[in-house]
């Protein structure tokens, strides 16, 4: 029986550094190629020596698929393709292809230009890597080679995020990347058809969480921001440049207009203009409301939100600042946090998941003293709030996707081990399917039952229905009699009459006979009548007499 093998090089019982190797039907595919936000050493990138100790990865991989532009899913791409060595195709959607190099260059600048790291990918390597990218359209089946095909589905989460169906013959795997099953203010909900894959590989960031209503979360968020502004405090919202940033900007823009508030709102980094440019360019990837109103009013052109200058952090009085990156692990958000952390009037609102090892993760776990670079200790006096505006599916959403796709097996990645364990038990209980959660470097092997698709003629179906009996139940198999024709590598089930006609044959009968020798002292006629009395019930027995022996023929 054929097997599908899945090995996480990153995101196995962990969040960050997503990189999953899948071997299906003799093809090897790498799903995502990310970096880990919590590390600054070798553990930052996946360990590609698992694939090959020496030599280029091209000889071992048929293709690489990137689900979306977040760095924990694409941050190691130039390192993998240009420094380790990969010349094959890299597949991603059009928005991901446009935004990915901008975030990679931003990441490179922080790491090399500001932190002075060596042995890192260059700007030229990012450009060379992007030349290998083949863009994907939603619902378009792409033939990677004669046997391997892939198809992208809308995943919500961020602009251009996609789930991918991978097929080799009758075997198939779906990889979700990150996805969101509820629509928000600027993106639609994830969707996939009933493709019944052999394995569904799903993220499980919020494996044990069932989020409260979005409206409640938005009301709480606006209330906390408003209260801090009213008492003269400053609000820091660490975000990644694209995604939750736009969601929360739309929310605050509407609230500021409704309440006629005057406190300034700023957005750090020059990525805002670029982000809005890409939202305009890929407006078809946003939700229905934004697409409908886009001609009259572009939701991404904000009147109350201005570009942030680093000197504004020292200005007196209340303000709201969106700063990147989202987990306070580096960059401008961390610089502002250091300046504002000592004042209890101020507030930091963490709107999404924070990876272990980041400053964001530490303060959410109640740490009041932080050791910063250069052994300086930072005292945290400002208020810390966590409000999940993260665009990941919660436990309810993951179950919803399983009902949609109807997989034969389930495999969880991109989550914490304890939470995964809980969700794994829940999935196995509710859907009666096997669920796996391999750690990094651990291989899960799933044996598949290959199915051979057969077309059936309408005449044969009609004839079977005409025979009467109960109506067919889709969940119960029903026996059908027909003739199987194999032609041009396809199979068809037709009635015997149609098969004879297509093959140019006339109907004929085969007669099977059996000769039995009997030794009997009685006369031939006595022996014959005794045998005949035993067999006379069957009309299919033909007997005839020869001078020296008795013979009978059985017609089958």
XYZ file of C-alpha atoms in Angstrom:
556
model
C 0.000 0.000 0.000
C 1.315 3.524 -0.746
C 2.365 5.831 2.112
C 2.348 9.581 2.710
C 5.196 10.819 4.927
C 5.071 14.163 6.798
C 8.089 15.622 8.667
C 8.043 19.087 10.279
C 11.431 20.871 10.193
C 9.716 23.724 12.031
C 6.264 24.324 13.655
C 6.170 20.733 14.991
C 4.590 21.169 18.457
C 5.831 24.779 18.233
C 4.750 28.128 16.771
C 7.231 29.772 14.407
C 9.646 28.625 11.683
C 6.955 26.780 9.700
C 8.560 24.257 7.361
C 6.843 20.929 6.616
C 8.227 18.218 4.337
C 5.655 16.028 2.609
C 6.404 12.932 0.545
C 3.405 11.802 -1.513
C 3.356 9.435 -4.495
C 7.141 9.622 -4.831
C 7.115 13.465 -4.880
C 8.791 15.628 -2.204
C 7.223 18.997 -1.387
C 8.325 21.663 1.121
C 5.393 23.555 2.675
C 6.494 26.997 3.900
C 10.033 28.041 4.793
C 9.869 30.348 7.813
C 12.045 31.791 10.566
C 11.593 31.683 14.359
C 10.982 35.035 16.087
C 12.243 33.752 19.451
C 15.833 32.893 18.358
C 18.826 34.847 17.035
C 21.137 31.854 16.494
C 21.134 28.719 14.271
C 17.702 27.740 15.583
C 16.218 30.754 13.777
C 16.017 28.821 10.446
C 14.923 25.201 9.768
C 17.663 22.563 9.758
C 17.940 21.731 6.052
C 20.666 19.141 6.731
C 17.719 16.822 7.496
C 17.075 16.779 3.720
C 20.708 16.574 2.589
C 24.071 16.767 4.378
C 25.803 18.155 1.282
C 24.616 19.119 -2.191
C 21.750 21.292 -3.386
C 18.167 20.835 -2.249
C 17.011 20.847 -5.908
C 17.921 17.150 -6.206
C 15.639 16.248 -3.300
C 12.626 18.584 -3.689
C 10.044 18.733 -6.482
C 8.637 22.106 -5.384
C 8.268 24.608 -2.509
C 4.878 26.145 -1.602
C 4.572 29.312 0.531
C 1.133 29.842 2.143
C 1.451 33.587 2.971
C 3.913 36.453 3.532
C 4.373 36.350 7.349
C 8.059 35.844 8.211
C 7.427 32.730 10.297
C 6.273 31.176 6.996
C 8.660 32.736 4.440
C 11.578 34.294 6.399
C 14.099 31.516 5.575
C 13.272 31.409 1.845
C 16.333 33.319 0.449
C 18.614 31.438 2.875
C 17.192 28.099 1.651
C 17.249 28.896 -2.078
C 20.414 31.006 -2.395
C 22.682 29.907 0.474
C 21.791 26.219 0.883
C 20.867 25.954 -2.812
C 17.493 25.329 -4.488
C 16.686 26.036 -8.153
C 13.227 24.467 -8.472
C 9.835 26.229 -8.567
C 8.519 28.184 -5.554
C 4.720 28.614 -5.604
C 2.786 31.436 -3.875
C -0.203 33.658 -4.676
C 0.169 37.020 -6.506
C -0.269 39.187 -3.334
C 2.267 37.028 -1.441
C 4.748 37.362 -4.310
C 4.362 41.166 -4.231
C 4.605 41.632 -0.440
C 7.066 38.859 0.524
C 10.276 40.596 -0.768
C 9.395 43.834 1.084
C 9.104 42.055 4.438
C 12.234 39.979 3.743
C 14.223 43.152 2.977
C 12.860 44.785 6.164
C 13.934 41.715 8.164
C 17.393 41.756 6.508
C 17.888 45.460 7.335
C 17.107 44.930 11.041
C 19.343 41.836 11.259
C 22.331 42.968 9.187
C 22.325 46.793 9.095
C 21.173 47.383 12.695
C 22.361 44.295 14.586
C 25.452 43.808 12.402
C 24.993 40.058 11.839
C 27.117 38.342 9.203
C 26.457 35.125 7.246
C 22.975 36.364 6.321
C 21.194 36.662 2.984
C 21.704 39.855 0.930
C 19.277 42.109 -0.989
C 20.477 40.509 -4.233
C 19.727 37.044 -2.849
C 16.139 38.124 -2.104
C 15.772 39.293 -5.749
C 17.308 36.060 -7.116
C 15.041 33.987 -4.884
C 11.896 35.821 -6.083
C 12.826 35.066 -9.724
C 12.100 31.406 -8.973
C 8.539 32.184 -7.850
C 5.581 30.901 -9.899
C 2.391 32.842 -8.986
C -0.840 30.975 -8.157
C -4.450 32.006 -8.793
C -7.255 30.824 -6.531
C -9.013 27.609 -7.667
C -6.585 27.181 -10.562
C -5.103 23.672 -10.907
C -1.383 23.966 -11.646
C 0.556 21.010 -13.071
C 4.002 21.025 -11.403
C 4.949 18.008 -13.553
C 3.147 15.094 -15.247
C 2.009 13.607 -11.933
C 2.010 16.411 -9.337
C -0.716 19.059 -9.301
C -1.587 21.814 -6.802
C -4.624 24.038 -6.243
C -4.971 27.126 -3.978
C -8.017 28.046 -1.834
C -8.818 31.307 0.014
C -7.550 31.207 3.634
C -8.513 34.665 5.029
C -5.829 35.435 7.703
C -3.880 38.059 5.678
C -3.987 39.444 2.154
C -3.080 36.643 -0.289
C -3.035 33.773 2.249
C -3.904 30.413 0.686
C -4.582 26.811 1.653
C -3.161 24.327 -0.860
C -4.436 20.974 -2.155
C -1.601 18.724 -3.397
C -2.478 15.712 -5.570
C -0.375 12.885 -6.985
C -2.585 10.299 -8.695
C -5.330 9.324 -6.251
C -3.361 10.491 -3.175
C -3.888 13.994 -1.794
C -2.807 16.325 1.025
C -4.243 19.701 2.095
C -1.984 22.205 3.891
C -3.804 25.126 5.522
C -0.922 27.480 6.386
C -2.592 30.031 8.721
C -6.320 30.577 8.189
C -9.362 32.248 9.707
C -12.874 30.785 9.539
C -14.628 34.064 10.455
C -14.752 37.119 8.172
C -13.496 40.418 9.603
C -13.558 44.108 8.623
C -11.267 43.673 5.636
C -10.981 39.957 4.756
C -13.395 37.121 4.043
C -13.535 33.694 5.749
C -11.468 30.697 4.622
C -13.180 28.222 2.303
C -12.386 24.830 0.777
C -14.509 22.294 -1.097
C -15.265 18.719 0.009
C -11.983 17.412 -1.408
C -11.628 14.487 1.086
C -7.798 14.484 1.265
C -5.814 11.574 2.706
C -4.283 14.056 5.198
C -5.338 17.555 6.273
C -2.320 19.389 7.780
C -3.779 22.204 9.895
C -2.347 24.995 12.049
C -3.464 24.799 15.696
C -2.294 28.105 17.221
C -5.565 28.497 19.153
C -6.231 24.762 19.606
C -8.021 25.155 22.974
C -9.530 28.626 22.529
C -13.084 29.450 21.543
C -13.101 33.212 21.098
C -15.960 35.368 22.265
C -17.889 37.412 19.723
C -15.877 39.829 17.602
C -18.210 42.676 18.543
C -17.445 42.209 22.286
C -13.690 42.187 21.619
C -13.916 45.350 19.515
C -15.985 47.113 22.206
C -13.462 46.161 24.934
C -10.540 47.285 22.774
C -12.097 50.710 22.050
C -13.057 51.129 25.729
C -9.462 50.414 26.938
C -7.941 52.785 24.338
C -10.454 55.538 25.143
C -9.932 55.247 28.949
C -6.134 55.478 28.579
C -6.408 58.524 26.276
C -8.856 60.202 28.689
C -6.388 59.930 31.583
C -3.588 61.373 29.418
C -1.772 58.084 28.792
C -0.180 56.675 25.646
C -1.279 53.430 23.968
C 1.201 51.218 22.128
C -0.231 48.559 19.785
C 2.535 46.288 18.410
C 1.439 44.874 15.046
C 2.884 43.362 11.911
C 2.740 45.814 8.992
C 0.013 43.979 7.102
C -3.027 42.191 8.470
C -4.230 43.022 11.998
C -2.762 46.510 11.546
C -5.307 47.376 8.830
C -8.134 45.667 10.758
C -7.492 47.752 13.905
C -6.819 50.946 11.919
C -10.289 50.652 10.285
C -11.798 50.114 13.762
C -10.052 53.144 15.394
C -10.612 55.385 12.339
C -14.395 54.761 12.576
C -14.415 55.270 16.376
C -12.373 58.532 16.242
C -14.756 59.922 13.596
C -17.875 58.910 15.575
C -16.563 60.250 18.911
C -14.868 63.339 17.359
C -11.621 62.553 19.240
C -8.559 64.750 18.775
C -5.705 62.643 20.248
C -3.267 61.712 17.455
C -3.029 58.159 16.059
C 0.256 57.209 14.402
C 1.461 54.260 12.372
C 5.193 53.585 12.417
C 7.439 52.630 9.445
C 7.093 53.453 5.775
C 5.349 50.163 5.175
C 1.915 51.770 5.665
C 1.874 53.455 2.266
C 3.141 50.285 0.626
C 0.584 48.199 2.523
C -2.287 50.406 1.388
C -0.952 50.315 -2.167
C -1.106 46.503 -2.130
C -4.585 46.450 -0.622
C -5.732 48.651 -3.545
C -3.873 46.494 -6.053
C -5.345 43.236 -4.713
C -8.778 44.546 -3.743
C -10.381 41.284 -5.021
C -8.739 39.454 -2.095
C -10.582 41.613 0.492
C -14.135 41.078 1.714
C -17.360 41.952 -0.101
C -18.082 45.198 1.780
C -14.683 46.737 0.945
C -14.955 45.642 -2.708
C -18.443 47.188 -2.996
C -17.559 50.569 -1.441
C -14.067 50.799 -2.938
C -15.011 53.106 -5.841
C -16.753 55.657 -3.578
C -14.360 55.368 -0.639
C -11.127 53.456 -0.109
C -11.280 52.055 3.463
C -7.469 52.011 3.600
C -7.042 55.790 3.222
C -7.199 56.970 6.839
C -7.964 60.577 7.838
C -7.121 60.272 11.533
C -4.036 58.041 11.274
C -0.749 59.737 10.403
C 2.800 58.521 9.741
C 4.914 58.236 12.898
C 8.255 59.944 13.409
C 10.601 58.484 16.010
C 10.796 61.877 17.851
C 7.005 61.770 18.523
C 7.549 59.067 21.186
C 8.850 61.788 23.550
C 5.917 64.188 22.938
C 3.787 64.946 26.011
C 0.078 64.136 26.121
C -2.025 61.187 24.958
C -1.497 59.335 21.677
C -2.029 55.933 20.066
C 0.845 54.331 18.148
C 0.747 51.261 15.921
C 4.343 50.038 15.687
C 6.025 47.045 14.073
C 6.855 44.236 14.695
C 3.996 42.573 16.526
C 5.740 40.552 19.239
C 8.061 43.292 20.600
C 11.107 41.217 19.623
C 12.933 44.022 17.742
C 12.441 47.224 15.753
C 10.418 50.325 16.492
C 7.731 48.703 18.653
C 10.433 47.579 21.117
C 12.110 51.040 21.121
C 8.807 52.789 21.965
C 7.969 50.134 24.580
C 11.291 50.804 26.363
C 10.472 54.558 26.528
C 6.892 54.128 27.780
C 7.229 51.050 30.031
C 8.005 53.031 33.205
C 4.756 55.053 33.301
C 1.655 53.367 34.805
C -0.623 55.786 32.866
C 0.436 54.123 29.602
C -0.822 50.884 28.115
C 0.416 48.259 25.682
C -2.252 46.191 23.904
C -1.008 42.901 22.414
C -3.507 42.018 19.668
C -2.110 38.618 18.685
C -0.124 35.524 19.566
C 3.439 35.976 20.904
C 6.113 33.324 20.414
C 8.067 32.102 23.450
C 11.303 34.051 23.962
C 9.932 37.393 22.706
C 9.408 40.438 24.970
C 5.685 40.242 24.109
C 5.452 36.711 25.494
C 7.331 37.682 28.668
C 5.131 40.673 29.567
C 1.935 38.716 28.816
C 3.112 36.164 31.378
C 3.364 38.928 33.982
C 7.136 39.552 33.972
C 7.762 42.970 35.558
C 11.553 43.143 35.116
C 13.113 42.491 31.737
C 16.760 41.979 30.937
C 17.493 43.950 27.782
C 20.616 43.986 25.586
C 23.715 45.210 27.388
C 22.432 43.669 30.662
C 20.210 46.681 31.390
C 17.054 45.914 33.403
C 13.757 47.444 32.307
C 10.994 47.854 34.877
C 7.501 47.338 33.428
C 4.947 49.651 35.103
C 2.573 50.339 32.203
C -0.639 48.305 31.872
C -0.420 45.193 29.712
C -3.563 43.974 27.919
C -4.031 40.983 25.639
C -6.907 41.097 23.165
C -6.991 38.407 20.536
C -7.503 40.045 17.164
C -5.285 37.337 15.759
C -6.572 36.067 12.403
C -6.121 32.384 13.222
C -8.909 29.823 13.398
C -9.942 28.974 16.962
C -10.890 25.411 18.045
C -14.410 25.875 16.654
C -13.003 27.081 13.305
C -10.617 24.099 13.017
C -13.547 21.687 13.570
C -15.552 23.623 10.960
C -12.778 23.185 8.371
C -12.620 19.417 9.062
C -16.378 19.196 8.402
C -15.852 21.142 5.155
C -12.949 19.105 3.732
C -13.814 15.653 5.226
C -10.201 14.379 5.480
C -9.347 10.703 6.106
C -6.534 11.678 8.524
C -5.565 14.820 10.420
C -2.143 16.250 11.304
C -1.623 19.264 13.589
C 1.286 21.732 13.332
C 1.945 25.373 14.401
C 0.749 25.033 17.985
C 1.814 24.273 21.561
C 2.124 20.562 22.438
C -0.350 20.548 25.401
C -3.014 22.427 23.470
C -2.490 20.189 20.428
C -2.954 17.073 22.586
C -6.333 18.361 23.783
C -7.510 19.159 20.243
C -6.171 15.833 18.887
C -8.357 13.877 21.366
C -11.367 16.032 20.493
C -10.918 15.471 16.721
C -10.471 11.683 17.081
C -13.550 11.490 19.299
C -15.822 13.618 17.114
C -14.764 12.528 13.610
C -13.448 8.966 14.222
C -10.293 9.679 12.222
C -6.607 9.352 13.171
C -4.941 12.600 14.253
C -1.169 13.118 14.477
C 1.038 15.845 16.022
C 4.714 15.135 15.167
C 7.528 17.107 16.807
C 10.267 18.751 14.709
C 12.351 16.110 12.896
C 9.775 13.381 13.617
C 8.206 11.590 10.619
C 4.544 10.555 10.539
C 3.706 7.837 7.997
C 0.093 7.405 6.889
C -0.885 4.420 4.749
C -3.411 5.358 2.069
C -6.056 3.307 0.314
C -5.754 4.355 -3.311
C -9.105 4.781 -5.046
C -9.510 4.268 -8.788
C -12.094 6.668 -10.292
C -14.557 5.026 -12.705
C -17.108 6.840 -14.900
C -20.509 5.178 -15.092
C -22.905 5.392 -18.053
C -26.235 7.124 -17.524
C -28.122 4.256 -19.235
C -26.720 1.732 -16.751
C -27.699 3.968 -13.811
C -31.226 4.378 -15.174
C -31.526 0.625 -15.694
C -30.405 -0.105 -12.118
C -32.896 2.439 -10.755
C -35.675 0.881 -12.840
C -35.062 -2.496 -11.158
C -36.828 -1.055 -8.114
C -35.894 -1.626 -4.490
C -35.090 1.093 -1.916
C -33.653 4.424 -3.019
C -29.834 4.491 -2.860
C -28.325 5.667 0.434
C -25.123 7.724 -0.174
C -23.582 6.267 3.003
C -24.264 2.591 2.130
C -22.576 0.797 -0.787
C -24.823 -0.783 -3.422
C -23.825 -3.575 -5.792
C -24.047 -2.826 -9.496
C -23.584 -5.209 -12.417
C -21.917 -3.942 -15.571
C -18.929 -4.267 -17.861
C -15.692 -2.392 -17.072
C -13.997 -0.883 -20.139
C -10.426 0.422 -19.883
C -9.517 2.813 -22.704
C -6.932 5.661 -22.946
C -5.999 5.219 -19.228
C -9.605 5.865 -18.139
C -12.184 3.416 -16.767
C -15.914 3.260 -17.588
C -18.665 1.029 -16.281
C -21.321 0.331 -18.957
C -24.083 -2.202 -19.624
C -22.982 -5.481 -21.353
C -24.999 -4.497 -24.468
C -23.194 -1.155 -24.752
C -19.798 -2.822 -24.221
C -20.485 -5.332 -27.047
C -21.591 -2.520 -29.326
C -18.510 -0.345 -28.595
C -16.096 -3.248 -28.991
C -17.811 -4.572 -32.165
C -18.520 -8.000 -30.665
C -21.611 -10.202 -30.931
C -23.122 -11.968 -27.919
C -22.069 -15.590 -27.438
C -22.340 -18.339 -24.809
C -19.646 -20.460 -23.193
C -20.593 -23.986 -22.184
C -18.532 -25.670 -19.456
C -18.698 -29.459 -19.163
C -17.267 -31.981 -16.764
C -16.614 -35.708 -17.521
C -16.968 -38.213 -14.653
C -15.939 -41.902 -14.895
C -18.073 -44.311 -12.812
C -17.278 -47.965 -11.972
C -20.561 -49.806 -11.219
C -21.434 -53.591 -11.358
C -25.037 -52.865 -12.380
C -26.186 -52.507 -15.942
C -25.801 -49.171 -17.665
C -29.518 -48.428 -17.573
C -29.774 -49.167 -13.797
C -26.773 -47.003 -12.999
C -28.147 -44.159 -15.110
C -31.584 -44.206 -13.504
C -30.077 -44.210 -9.972
C -27.871 -41.187 -10.778
C -30.720 -39.438 -12.493
C -33.008 -39.817 -9.480
C -30.439 -37.898 -7.370
C -29.954 -35.126 -9.879
C -33.372 -34.744 -11.454
C -34.133 -31.602 -9.381
C -31.600 -29.618 -11.419
C -32.730 -28.583 -14.893
C -29.100 -27.700 -15.781
C -27.895 -31.355 -15.821
C -27.703 -33.040 -19.227
C -26.919 -36.766 -19.346
C -26.134 -39.055 -22.215
C -25.064 -42.664 -22.491
C -21.993 -44.059 -24.174
C -21.544 -47.857 -24.618
C -18.718 -48.152 -22.053
C -19.371 -45.296 -19.629
C -21.943 -42.951 -18.233
C -21.313 -39.209 -18.841
C -23.170 -36.123 -17.629
C -22.635 -32.427 -18.342
C -23.209 -29.597 -15.910
C -24.103 -26.278 -17.542
C -22.844 -23.253 -15.575
